């Protein structure tokens, strides 16, 4: 089902730096999840979190590599 943007969830990417909010929301909504490591989350937090992103990037500037 398309949303108000006229796009399927699988066509969308949520980019964020917080596992418990940004990545959880994306995963719950069926949106591609992209964690950027230039913010609040560190490697240890990523290892132990139940909320795992589909992609992990060093910085927002690396989005073009997806």
Short mmCIF file of C-alpha atoms in Angstrom, two decimals:
data_model
loop_
_atom_site.label_atom_id
_atom_site.label_comp_id
_atom_site.label_asym_id
_atom_site.label_seq_id
_atom_site.Cartn_x
_atom_site.Cartn_y
_atom_site.Cartn_z
CA UNK A 1 0.00 0.00 0.00
CA UNK A 2 1.31 3.44 -0.93
CA UNK A 3 1.41 6.22 1.62
CA UNK A 4 0.80 9.95 1.23
CA UNK A 5 4.13 10.31 -0.60
CA UNK A 6 2.97 7.89 -3.27
CA UNK A 7 5.84 5.49 -2.52
CA UNK A 8 6.00 1.97 -1.18
CA UNK A 9 7.81 1.55 2.15
CA UNK A 10 10.48 -0.53 0.41
CA UNK A 11 11.36 2.47 -1.74
CA UNK A 12 12.16 4.62 1.29
CA UNK A 13 15.30 4.92 3.41
CA UNK A 14 15.43 6.21 6.99
CA UNK A 15 18.82 7.67 7.83
CA UNK A 16 19.63 8.28 11.46
CA UNK A 17 22.19 8.06 14.22
CA UNK A 18 20.07 6.52 17.00
CA UNK A 19 19.32 2.83 17.16
CA UNK A 20 16.42 3.02 19.60
CA UNK A 21 14.52 5.68 17.67
CA UNK A 22 15.56 6.13 14.03
CA UNK A 23 16.51 2.54 13.24
CA UNK A 24 13.69 1.02 15.29
CA UNK A 25 11.13 3.21 13.50
CA UNK A 26 12.47 2.29 10.08
CA UNK A 27 12.53 -1.42 10.87
CA UNK A 28 9.01 -1.30 12.34
CA UNK A 29 7.71 0.51 9.25
CA UNK A 30 9.41 -1.78 6.73
CA UNK A 31 11.66 1.03 5.50
CA UNK A 32 15.34 0.50 4.67
CA UNK A 33 17.34 1.51 7.76
CA UNK A 34 20.65 3.35 7.49
CA UNK A 35 22.72 4.05 10.59
CA UNK A 36 25.32 6.79 10.36
CA UNK A 37 28.17 6.44 12.85
CA UNK A 38 28.88 10.18 12.95
CA UNK A 39 26.28 10.76 15.66
CA UNK A 40 25.30 9.32 19.03
CA UNK A 41 25.75 5.58 18.34
CA UNK A 42 29.13 3.92 18.79
CA UNK A 43 30.40 0.46 17.80
CA UNK A 44 29.66 -1.08 21.21
CA UNK A 45 26.08 0.19 21.19
CA UNK A 46 25.60 -1.24 17.70
CA UNK A 47 26.94 -4.66 18.74
CA UNK A 48 24.53 -5.08 21.65
CA UNK A 49 21.38 -3.43 20.31
CA UNK A 50 18.29 -5.41 19.39
CA UNK A 51 17.61 -2.74 16.74
CA UNK A 52 19.96 -3.54 13.89
CA UNK A 53 20.17 -1.39 10.74
CA UNK A 54 20.22 -2.73 7.22
CA UNK A 55 23.16 -0.48 6.35
CA UNK A 56 25.89 1.17 8.43
CA UNK A 57 27.77 4.19 7.09
CA UNK A 58 30.51 6.31 8.60
CA UNK A 59 28.79 9.55 7.64
CA UNK A 60 25.77 11.00 5.83
CA UNK A 61 28.15 11.96 3.02
CA UNK A 62 28.52 8.22 2.27
CA UNK A 63 24.85 7.80 1.30
CA UNK A 64 25.77 8.00 -2.38
CA UNK A 65 27.58 4.66 -1.97
CA UNK A 66 24.29 2.82 -1.36
#
